[in-house]
Coordinates of N, CA, C and O in Angstrom, one line a residue:
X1 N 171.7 108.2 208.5 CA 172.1 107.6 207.2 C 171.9 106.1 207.3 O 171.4 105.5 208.3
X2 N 172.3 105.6 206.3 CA 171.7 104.2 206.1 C 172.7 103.4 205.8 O 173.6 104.1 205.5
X3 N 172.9 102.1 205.7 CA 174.1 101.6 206.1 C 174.7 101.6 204.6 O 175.9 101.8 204.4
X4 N 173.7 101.4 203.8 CA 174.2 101.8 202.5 C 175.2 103.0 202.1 O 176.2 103.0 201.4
X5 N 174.7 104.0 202.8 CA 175.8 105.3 202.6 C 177.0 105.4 203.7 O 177.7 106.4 203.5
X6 N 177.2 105.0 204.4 CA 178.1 104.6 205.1 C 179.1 103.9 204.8 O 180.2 104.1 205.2
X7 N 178.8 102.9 203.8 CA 179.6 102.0 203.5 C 180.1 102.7 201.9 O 181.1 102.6 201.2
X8 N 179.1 103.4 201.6 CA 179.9 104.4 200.4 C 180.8 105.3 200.7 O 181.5 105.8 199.8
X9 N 180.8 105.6 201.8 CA 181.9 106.4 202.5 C 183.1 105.7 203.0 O 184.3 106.2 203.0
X10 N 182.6 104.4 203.4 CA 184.1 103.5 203.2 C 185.0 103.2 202.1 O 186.2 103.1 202.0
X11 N 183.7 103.1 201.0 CA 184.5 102.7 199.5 C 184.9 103.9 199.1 O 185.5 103.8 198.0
X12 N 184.8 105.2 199.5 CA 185.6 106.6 198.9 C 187.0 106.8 199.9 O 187.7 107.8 199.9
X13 N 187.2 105.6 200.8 CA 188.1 105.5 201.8 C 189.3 104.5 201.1 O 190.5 104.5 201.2
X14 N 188.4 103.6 200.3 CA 189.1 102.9 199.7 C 189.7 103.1 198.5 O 190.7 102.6 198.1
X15 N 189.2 103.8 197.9 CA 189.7 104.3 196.5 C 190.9 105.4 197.0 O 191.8 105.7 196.2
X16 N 191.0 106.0 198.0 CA 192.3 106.6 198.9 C 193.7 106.3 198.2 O 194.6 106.9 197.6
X17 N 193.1 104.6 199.2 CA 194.1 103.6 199.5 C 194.8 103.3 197.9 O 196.0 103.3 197.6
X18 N 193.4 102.9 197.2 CA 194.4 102.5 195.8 C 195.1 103.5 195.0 O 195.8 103.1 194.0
X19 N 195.1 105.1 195.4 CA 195.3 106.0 194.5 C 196.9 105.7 195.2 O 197.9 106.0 194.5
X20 N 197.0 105.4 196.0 CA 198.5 105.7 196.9 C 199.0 104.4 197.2 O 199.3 104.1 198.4
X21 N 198.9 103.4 196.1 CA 199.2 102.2 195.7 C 199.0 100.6 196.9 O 199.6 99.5 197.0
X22 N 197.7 101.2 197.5 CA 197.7 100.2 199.2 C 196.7 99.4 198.6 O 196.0 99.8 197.6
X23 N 196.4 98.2 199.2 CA 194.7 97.1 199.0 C 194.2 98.3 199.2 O 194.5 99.0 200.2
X24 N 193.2 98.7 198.0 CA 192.1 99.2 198.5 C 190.7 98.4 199.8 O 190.0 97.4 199.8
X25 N 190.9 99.4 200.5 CA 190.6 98.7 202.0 C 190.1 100.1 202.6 O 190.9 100.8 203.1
X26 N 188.7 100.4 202.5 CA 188.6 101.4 203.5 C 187.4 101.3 204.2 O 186.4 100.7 203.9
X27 N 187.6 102.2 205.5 CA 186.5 102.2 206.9 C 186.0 103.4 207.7 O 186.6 104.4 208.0
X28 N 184.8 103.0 208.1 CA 184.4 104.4 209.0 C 183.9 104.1 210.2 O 183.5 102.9 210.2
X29 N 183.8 104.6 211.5 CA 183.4 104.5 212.8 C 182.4 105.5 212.8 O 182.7 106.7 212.7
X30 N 180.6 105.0 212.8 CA 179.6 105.8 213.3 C 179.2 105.5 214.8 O 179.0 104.4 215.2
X31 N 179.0 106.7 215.7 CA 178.4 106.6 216.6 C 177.1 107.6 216.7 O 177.4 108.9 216.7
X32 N 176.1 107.3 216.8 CA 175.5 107.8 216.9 C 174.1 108.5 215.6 O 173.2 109.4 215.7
X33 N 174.4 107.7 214.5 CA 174.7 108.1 213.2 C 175.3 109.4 212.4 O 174.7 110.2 211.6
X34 N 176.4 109.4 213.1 CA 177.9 110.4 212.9 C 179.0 109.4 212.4 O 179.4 108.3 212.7
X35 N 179.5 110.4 211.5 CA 180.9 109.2 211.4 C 181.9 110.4 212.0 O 182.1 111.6 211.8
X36 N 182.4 109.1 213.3 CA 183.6 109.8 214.0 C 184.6 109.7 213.6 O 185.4 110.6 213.8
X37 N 185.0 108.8 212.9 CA 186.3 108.6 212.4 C 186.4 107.9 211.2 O 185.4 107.2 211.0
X38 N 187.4 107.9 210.2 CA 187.4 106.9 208.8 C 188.8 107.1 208.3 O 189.5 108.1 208.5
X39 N 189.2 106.0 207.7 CA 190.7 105.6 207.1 C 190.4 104.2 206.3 O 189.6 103.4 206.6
X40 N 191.5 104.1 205.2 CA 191.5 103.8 204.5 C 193.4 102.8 204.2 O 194.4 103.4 203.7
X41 N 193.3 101.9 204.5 CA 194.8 100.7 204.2 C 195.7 102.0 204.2 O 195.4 103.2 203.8
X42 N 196.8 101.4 204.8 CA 198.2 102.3 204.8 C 199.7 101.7 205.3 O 200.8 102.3 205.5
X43 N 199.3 100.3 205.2 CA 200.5 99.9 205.8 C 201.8 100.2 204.8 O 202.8 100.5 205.5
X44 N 202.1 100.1 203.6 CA 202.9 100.3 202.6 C 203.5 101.6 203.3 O 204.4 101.7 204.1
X45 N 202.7 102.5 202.8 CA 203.2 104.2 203.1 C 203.2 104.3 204.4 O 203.2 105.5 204.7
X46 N 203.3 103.5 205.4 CA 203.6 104.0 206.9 C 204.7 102.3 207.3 O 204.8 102.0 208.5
X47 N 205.0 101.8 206.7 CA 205.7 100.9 206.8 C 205.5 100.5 208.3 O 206.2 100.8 209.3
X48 N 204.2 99.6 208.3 CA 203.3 99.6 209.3 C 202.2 97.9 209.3 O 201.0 98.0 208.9
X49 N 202.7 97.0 209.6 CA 201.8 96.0 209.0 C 200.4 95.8 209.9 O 199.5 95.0 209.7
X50 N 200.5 96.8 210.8 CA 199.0 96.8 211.2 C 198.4 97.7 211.2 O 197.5 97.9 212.0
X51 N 198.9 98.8 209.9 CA 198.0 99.6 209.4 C 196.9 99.3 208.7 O 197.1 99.8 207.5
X52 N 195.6 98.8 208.8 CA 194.5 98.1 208.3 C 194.1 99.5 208.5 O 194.6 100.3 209.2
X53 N 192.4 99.6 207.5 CA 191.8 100.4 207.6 C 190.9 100.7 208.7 O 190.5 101.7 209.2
X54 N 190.7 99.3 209.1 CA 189.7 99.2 210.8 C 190.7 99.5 211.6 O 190.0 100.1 212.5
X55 N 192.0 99.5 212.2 CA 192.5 99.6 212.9 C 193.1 101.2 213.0 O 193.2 101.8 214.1
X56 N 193.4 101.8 211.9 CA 193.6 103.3 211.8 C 192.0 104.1 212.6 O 191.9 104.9 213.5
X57 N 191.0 103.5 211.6 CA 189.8 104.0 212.0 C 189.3 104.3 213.5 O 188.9 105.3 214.0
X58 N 189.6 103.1 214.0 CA 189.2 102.0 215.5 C 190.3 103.4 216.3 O 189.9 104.2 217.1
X59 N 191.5 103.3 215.8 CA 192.3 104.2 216.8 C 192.4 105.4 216.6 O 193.1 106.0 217.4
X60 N 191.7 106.4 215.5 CA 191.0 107.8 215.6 C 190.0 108.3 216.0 O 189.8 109.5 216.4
X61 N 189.1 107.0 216.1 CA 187.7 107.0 217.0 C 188.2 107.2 218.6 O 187.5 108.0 219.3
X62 N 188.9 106.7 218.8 CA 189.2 106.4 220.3 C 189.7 107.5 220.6 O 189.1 108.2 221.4
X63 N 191.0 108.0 219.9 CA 191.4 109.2 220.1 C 190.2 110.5 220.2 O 190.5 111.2 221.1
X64 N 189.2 110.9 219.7 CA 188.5 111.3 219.3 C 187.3 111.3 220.6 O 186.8 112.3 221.1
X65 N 187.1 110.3 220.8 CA 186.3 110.1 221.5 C 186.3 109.6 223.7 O 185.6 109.4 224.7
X66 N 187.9 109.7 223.3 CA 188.9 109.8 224.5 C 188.6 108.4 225.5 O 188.5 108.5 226.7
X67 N 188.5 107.3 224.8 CA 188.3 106.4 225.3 C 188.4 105.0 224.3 O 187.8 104.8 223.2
X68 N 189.3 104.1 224.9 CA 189.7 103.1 223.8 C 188.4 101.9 223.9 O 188.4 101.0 223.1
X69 N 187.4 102.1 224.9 CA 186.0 100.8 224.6 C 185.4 102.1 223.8 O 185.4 103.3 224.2
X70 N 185.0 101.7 222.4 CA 183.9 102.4 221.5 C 183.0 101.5 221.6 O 183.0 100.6 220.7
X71 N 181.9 101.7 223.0 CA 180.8 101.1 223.0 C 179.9 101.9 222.6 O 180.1 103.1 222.8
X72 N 178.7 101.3 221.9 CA 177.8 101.9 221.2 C 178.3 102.3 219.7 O 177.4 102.9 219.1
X73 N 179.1 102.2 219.2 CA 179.5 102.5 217.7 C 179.8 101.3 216.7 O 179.9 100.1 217.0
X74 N 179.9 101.9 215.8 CA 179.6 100.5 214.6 C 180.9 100.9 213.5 O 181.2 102.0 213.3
X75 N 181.3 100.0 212.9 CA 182.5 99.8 212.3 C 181.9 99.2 210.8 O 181.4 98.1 210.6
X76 N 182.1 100.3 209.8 CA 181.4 100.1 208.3 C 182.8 99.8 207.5 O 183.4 100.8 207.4
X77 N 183.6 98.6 206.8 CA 184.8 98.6 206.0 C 183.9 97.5 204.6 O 183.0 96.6 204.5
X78 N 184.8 98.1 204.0 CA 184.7 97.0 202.7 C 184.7 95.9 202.7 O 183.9 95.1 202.3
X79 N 185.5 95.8 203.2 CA 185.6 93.7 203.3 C 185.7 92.9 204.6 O 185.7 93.6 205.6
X80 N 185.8 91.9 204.6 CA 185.6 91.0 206.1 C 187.2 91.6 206.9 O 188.3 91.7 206.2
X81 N 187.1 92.0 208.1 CA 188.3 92.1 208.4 C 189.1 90.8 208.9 O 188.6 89.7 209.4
X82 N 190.5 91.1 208.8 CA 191.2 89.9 208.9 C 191.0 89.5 210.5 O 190.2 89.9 211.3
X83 N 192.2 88.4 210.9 CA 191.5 88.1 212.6 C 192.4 89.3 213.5 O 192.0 89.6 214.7
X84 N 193.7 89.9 212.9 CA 193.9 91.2 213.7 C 193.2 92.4 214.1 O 193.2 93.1 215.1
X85 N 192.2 92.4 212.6 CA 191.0 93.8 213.3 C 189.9 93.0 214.0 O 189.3 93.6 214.9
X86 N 189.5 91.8 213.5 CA 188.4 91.5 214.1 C 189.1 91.3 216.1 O 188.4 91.4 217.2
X87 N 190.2 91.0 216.1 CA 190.7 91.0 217.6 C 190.2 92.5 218.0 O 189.2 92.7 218.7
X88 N 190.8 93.2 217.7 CA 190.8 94.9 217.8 C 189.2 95.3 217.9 O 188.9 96.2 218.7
X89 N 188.3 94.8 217.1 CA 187.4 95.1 217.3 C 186.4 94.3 218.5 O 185.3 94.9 218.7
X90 N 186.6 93.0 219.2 CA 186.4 92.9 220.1 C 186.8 93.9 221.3 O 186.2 94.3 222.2
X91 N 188.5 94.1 220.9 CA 188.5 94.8 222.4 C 188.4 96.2 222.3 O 189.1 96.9 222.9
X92 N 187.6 96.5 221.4 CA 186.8 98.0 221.6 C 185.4 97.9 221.8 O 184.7 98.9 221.6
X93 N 184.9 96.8 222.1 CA 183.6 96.7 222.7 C 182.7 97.4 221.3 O 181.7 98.1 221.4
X94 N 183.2 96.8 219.9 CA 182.2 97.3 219.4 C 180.8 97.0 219.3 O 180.5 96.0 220.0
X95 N 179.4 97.8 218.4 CA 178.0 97.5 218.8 C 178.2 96.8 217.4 O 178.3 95.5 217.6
X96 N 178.3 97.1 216.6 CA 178.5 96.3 214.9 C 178.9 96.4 214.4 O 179.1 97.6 214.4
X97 N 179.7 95.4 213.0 CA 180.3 95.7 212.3 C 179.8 95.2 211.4 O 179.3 94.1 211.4
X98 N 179.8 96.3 210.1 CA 178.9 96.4 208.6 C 180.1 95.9 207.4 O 180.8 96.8 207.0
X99 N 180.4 94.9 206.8 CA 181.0 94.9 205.9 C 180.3 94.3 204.5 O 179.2 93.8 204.3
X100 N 181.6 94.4 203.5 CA 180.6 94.9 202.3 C 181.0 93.1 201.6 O 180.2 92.2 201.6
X101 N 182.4 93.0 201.3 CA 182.5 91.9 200.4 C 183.2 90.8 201.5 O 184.1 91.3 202.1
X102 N 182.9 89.5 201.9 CA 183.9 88.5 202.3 C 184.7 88.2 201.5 O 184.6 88.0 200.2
X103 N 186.1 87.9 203.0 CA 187.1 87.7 202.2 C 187.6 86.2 202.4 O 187.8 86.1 203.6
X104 N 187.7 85.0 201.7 CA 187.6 83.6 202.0 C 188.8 83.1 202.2 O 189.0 81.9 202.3
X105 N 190.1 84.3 202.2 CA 191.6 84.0 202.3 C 191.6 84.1 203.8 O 192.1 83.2 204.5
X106 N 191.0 85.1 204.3 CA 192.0 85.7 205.5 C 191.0 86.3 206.3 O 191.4 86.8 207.3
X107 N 189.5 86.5 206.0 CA 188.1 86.4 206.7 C 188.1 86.0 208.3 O 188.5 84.9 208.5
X108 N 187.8 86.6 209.1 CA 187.6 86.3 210.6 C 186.4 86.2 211.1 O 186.1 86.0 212.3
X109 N 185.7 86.3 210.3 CA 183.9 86.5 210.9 C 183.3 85.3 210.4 O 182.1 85.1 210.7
X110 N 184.0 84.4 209.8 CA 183.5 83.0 209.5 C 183.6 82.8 208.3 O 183.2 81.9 207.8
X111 N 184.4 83.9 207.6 CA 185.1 82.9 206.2 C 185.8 82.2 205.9 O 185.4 81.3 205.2
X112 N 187.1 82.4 206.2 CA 188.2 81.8 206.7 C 188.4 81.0 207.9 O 188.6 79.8 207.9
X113 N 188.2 81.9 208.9 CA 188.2 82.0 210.6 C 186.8 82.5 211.1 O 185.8 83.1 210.6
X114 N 187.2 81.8 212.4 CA 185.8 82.7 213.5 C 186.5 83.0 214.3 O 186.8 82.4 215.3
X115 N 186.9 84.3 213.9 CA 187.5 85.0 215.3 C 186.7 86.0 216.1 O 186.6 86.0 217.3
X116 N 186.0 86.9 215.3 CA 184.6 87.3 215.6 C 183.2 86.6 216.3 O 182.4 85.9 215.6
X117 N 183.2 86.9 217.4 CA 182.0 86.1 218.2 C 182.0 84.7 218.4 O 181.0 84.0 218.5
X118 N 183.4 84.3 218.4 CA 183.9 82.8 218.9 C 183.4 82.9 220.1 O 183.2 84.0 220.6
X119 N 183.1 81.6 220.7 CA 182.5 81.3 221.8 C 183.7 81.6 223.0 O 183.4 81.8 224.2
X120 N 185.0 81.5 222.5 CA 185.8 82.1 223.9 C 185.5 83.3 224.3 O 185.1 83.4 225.5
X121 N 185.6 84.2 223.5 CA 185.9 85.6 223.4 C 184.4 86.2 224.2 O 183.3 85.7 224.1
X122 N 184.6 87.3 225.0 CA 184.3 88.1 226.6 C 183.1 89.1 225.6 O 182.0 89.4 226.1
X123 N 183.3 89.4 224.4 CA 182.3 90.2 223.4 C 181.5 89.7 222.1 O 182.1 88.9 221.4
X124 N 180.4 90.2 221.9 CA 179.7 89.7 220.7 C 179.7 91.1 220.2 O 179.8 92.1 220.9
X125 N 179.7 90.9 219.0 CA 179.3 92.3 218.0 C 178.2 91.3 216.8 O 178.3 90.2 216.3
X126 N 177.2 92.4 216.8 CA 176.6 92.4 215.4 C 177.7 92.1 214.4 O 178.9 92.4 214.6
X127 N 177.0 91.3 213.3 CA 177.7 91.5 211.9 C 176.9 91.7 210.9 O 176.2 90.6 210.9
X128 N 176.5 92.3 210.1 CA 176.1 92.6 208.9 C 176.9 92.4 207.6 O 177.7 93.3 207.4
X129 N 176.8 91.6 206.8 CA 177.8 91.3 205.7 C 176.8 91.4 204.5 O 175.7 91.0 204.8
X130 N 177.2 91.9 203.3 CA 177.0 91.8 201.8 C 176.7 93.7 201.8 O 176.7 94.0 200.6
X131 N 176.6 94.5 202.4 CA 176.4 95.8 201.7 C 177.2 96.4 201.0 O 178.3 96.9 201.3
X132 N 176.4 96.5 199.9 CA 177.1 97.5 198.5 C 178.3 96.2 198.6 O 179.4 96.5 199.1
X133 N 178.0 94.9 198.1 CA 178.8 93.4 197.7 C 179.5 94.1 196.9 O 180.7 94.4 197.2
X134 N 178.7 94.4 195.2 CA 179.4 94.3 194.2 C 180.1 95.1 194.2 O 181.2 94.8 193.7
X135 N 180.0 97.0 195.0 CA 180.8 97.9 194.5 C 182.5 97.0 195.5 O 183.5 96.5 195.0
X136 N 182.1 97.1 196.7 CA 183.1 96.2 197.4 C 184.0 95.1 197.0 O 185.2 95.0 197.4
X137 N 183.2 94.2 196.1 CA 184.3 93.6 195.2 C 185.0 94.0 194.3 O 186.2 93.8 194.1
X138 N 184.1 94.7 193.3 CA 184.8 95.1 192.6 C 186.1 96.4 192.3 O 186.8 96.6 191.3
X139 N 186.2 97.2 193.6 CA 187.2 98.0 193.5 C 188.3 96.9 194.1 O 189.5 97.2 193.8
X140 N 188.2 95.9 194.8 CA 189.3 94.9 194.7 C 189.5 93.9 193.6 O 190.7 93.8 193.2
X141 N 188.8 93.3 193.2 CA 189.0 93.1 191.8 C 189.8 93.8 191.2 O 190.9 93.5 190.8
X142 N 189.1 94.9 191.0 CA 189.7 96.1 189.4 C 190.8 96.3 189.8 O 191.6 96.5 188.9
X143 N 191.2 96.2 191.1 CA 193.4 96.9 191.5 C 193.9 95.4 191.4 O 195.0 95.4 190.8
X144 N 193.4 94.3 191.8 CA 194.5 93.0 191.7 C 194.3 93.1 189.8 O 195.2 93.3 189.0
X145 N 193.1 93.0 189.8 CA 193.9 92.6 188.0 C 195.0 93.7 187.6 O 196.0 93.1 187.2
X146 N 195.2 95.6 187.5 CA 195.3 96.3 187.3 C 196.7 95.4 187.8 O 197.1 94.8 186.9
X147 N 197.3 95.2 189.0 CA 198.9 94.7 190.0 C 199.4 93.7 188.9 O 200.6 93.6 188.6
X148 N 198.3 92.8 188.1 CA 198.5 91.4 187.6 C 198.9 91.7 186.9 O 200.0 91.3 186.8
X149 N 198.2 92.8 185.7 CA 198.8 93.0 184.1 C 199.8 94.1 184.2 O 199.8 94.9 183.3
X150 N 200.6 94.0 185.1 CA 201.9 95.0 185.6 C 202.3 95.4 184.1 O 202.4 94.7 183.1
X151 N 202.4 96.5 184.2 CA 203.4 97.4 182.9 C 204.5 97.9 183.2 O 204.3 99.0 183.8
X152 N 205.9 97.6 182.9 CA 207.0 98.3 183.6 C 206.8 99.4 183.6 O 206.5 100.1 182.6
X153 N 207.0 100.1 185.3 CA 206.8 101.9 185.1 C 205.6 102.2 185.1 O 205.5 103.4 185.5
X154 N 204.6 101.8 184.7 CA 203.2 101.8 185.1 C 202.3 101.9 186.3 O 202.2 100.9 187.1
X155 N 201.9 102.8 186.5 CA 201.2 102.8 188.4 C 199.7 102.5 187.7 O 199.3 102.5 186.5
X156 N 198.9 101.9 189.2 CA 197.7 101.7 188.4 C 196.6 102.7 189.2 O 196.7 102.7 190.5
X157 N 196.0 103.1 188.8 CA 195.4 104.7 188.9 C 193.4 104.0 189.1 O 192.7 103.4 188.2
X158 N 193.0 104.5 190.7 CA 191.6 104.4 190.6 C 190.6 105.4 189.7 O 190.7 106.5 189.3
X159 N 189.6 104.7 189.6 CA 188.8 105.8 189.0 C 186.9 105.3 189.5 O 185.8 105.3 188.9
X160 N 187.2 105.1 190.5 CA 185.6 104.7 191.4 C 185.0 103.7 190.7 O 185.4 102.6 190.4
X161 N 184.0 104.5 190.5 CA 183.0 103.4 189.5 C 183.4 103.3 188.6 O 183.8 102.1 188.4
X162 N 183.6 104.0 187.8 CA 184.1 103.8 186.5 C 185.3 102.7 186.1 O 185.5 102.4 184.9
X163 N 186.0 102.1 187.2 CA 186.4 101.2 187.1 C 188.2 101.7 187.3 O 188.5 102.4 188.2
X164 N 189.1 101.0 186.4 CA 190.4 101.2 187.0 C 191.1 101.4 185.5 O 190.4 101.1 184.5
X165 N 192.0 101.7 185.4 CA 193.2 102.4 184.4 C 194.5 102.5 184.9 O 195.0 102.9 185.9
X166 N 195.3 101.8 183.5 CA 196.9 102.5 184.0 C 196.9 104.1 183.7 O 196.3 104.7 182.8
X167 N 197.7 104.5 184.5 CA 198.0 105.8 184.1 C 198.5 106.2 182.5 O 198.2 107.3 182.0
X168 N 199.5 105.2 181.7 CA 199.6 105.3 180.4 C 197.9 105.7 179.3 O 197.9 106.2 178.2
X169 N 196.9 105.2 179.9 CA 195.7 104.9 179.1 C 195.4 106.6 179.2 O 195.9 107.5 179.9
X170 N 194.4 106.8 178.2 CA 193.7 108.0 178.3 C 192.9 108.2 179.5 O 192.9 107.2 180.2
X171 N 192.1 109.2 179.9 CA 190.8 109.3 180.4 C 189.8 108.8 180.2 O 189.5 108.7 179.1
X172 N 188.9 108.2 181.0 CA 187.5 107.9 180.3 C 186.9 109.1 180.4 O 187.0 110.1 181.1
X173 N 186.1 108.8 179.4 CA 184.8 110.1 179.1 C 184.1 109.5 180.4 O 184.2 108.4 181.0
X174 N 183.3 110.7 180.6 CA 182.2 110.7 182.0 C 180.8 110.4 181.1 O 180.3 111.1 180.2
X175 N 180.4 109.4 181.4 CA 179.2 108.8 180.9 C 177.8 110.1 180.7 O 176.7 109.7 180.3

């Protein structure tokens, strides 16, 4: 597969996250071009602040693969990870990490921060940034506005491409 569909497998990880009220934030671990592992934000519902989607992923891969260095595997998430996963992902010796939208708040790969392949740090990883940009921004986009125009009692409900809805609104028709 191609990094393209990989990373559409992260954004069907993310839309997870938003159905079960988390940053939509999701990721996959390929080795081999296999995906070993994938998860999608959960700190809320696991009352967990380092429930990231790289870091759930990063530690099913390992489990999985019975070894906490995932050398030779590559790490596909929606957005830049912050400098907690990008830490995490140095010390799993990853081969690359594919993300879709930078994040210019809280970015570790050189948006914010260079926590990612800082000259201290004992590992380099590939980075690949902008795949599948727009879908990646915009399922974060479409949930902050969706949190912003709060409706009392209102949950706000994904709907992939198609964009986002309160649960009060009808259905959209399928194009």
């Amino acid at each position: 597969m191609a990094d393209a569909e990989f990373m559409r497998r992260a954004l069907r990880e993310a839309e997870k996250a938003a159905l079960q009220e988390e940053v939509p934030v999701g990721a996959v671990v390929v080795q081999g071009g296999e995906i070993v592992a994938r998860a999608h934000n959960r700190p809320r519902g696991l009352l967990d602040p380092s429930a990231h989607a790289e870091i759930l992923a990063l530690r099913r891969a390992a489990k999985k693969l019975g070894n906490y260095r995932l050398n030779g595997c590559d790490l596909y998430v929606t957005i830049e990870p912050c400098a907690m996963c990008a830490g995490a992902i140095i010390q799993a010796r990853l081969r690359r990490l594919v993300y879709g939208t930078p994040d210019p708040k809280a970015g570790a790969c050189g948006s914010a921060l260079e926590v990612l392949n800082h000259p201290k740090t004992n590992h380099r990883v590939e980075v690949v940034s902008g795949v599948l940009y727009e879908e990646s921004a915009k399922i974060l986009r479409d949930f902050f506005r969706c949190r912003r125009e709060k409706v009392p009692g209102v949950r706000c409900q994904g709907l992939g491409a198609r964009g986002w809805r309160s649960r009060h609104q009808p259905p959209v028709p399928s194009p």
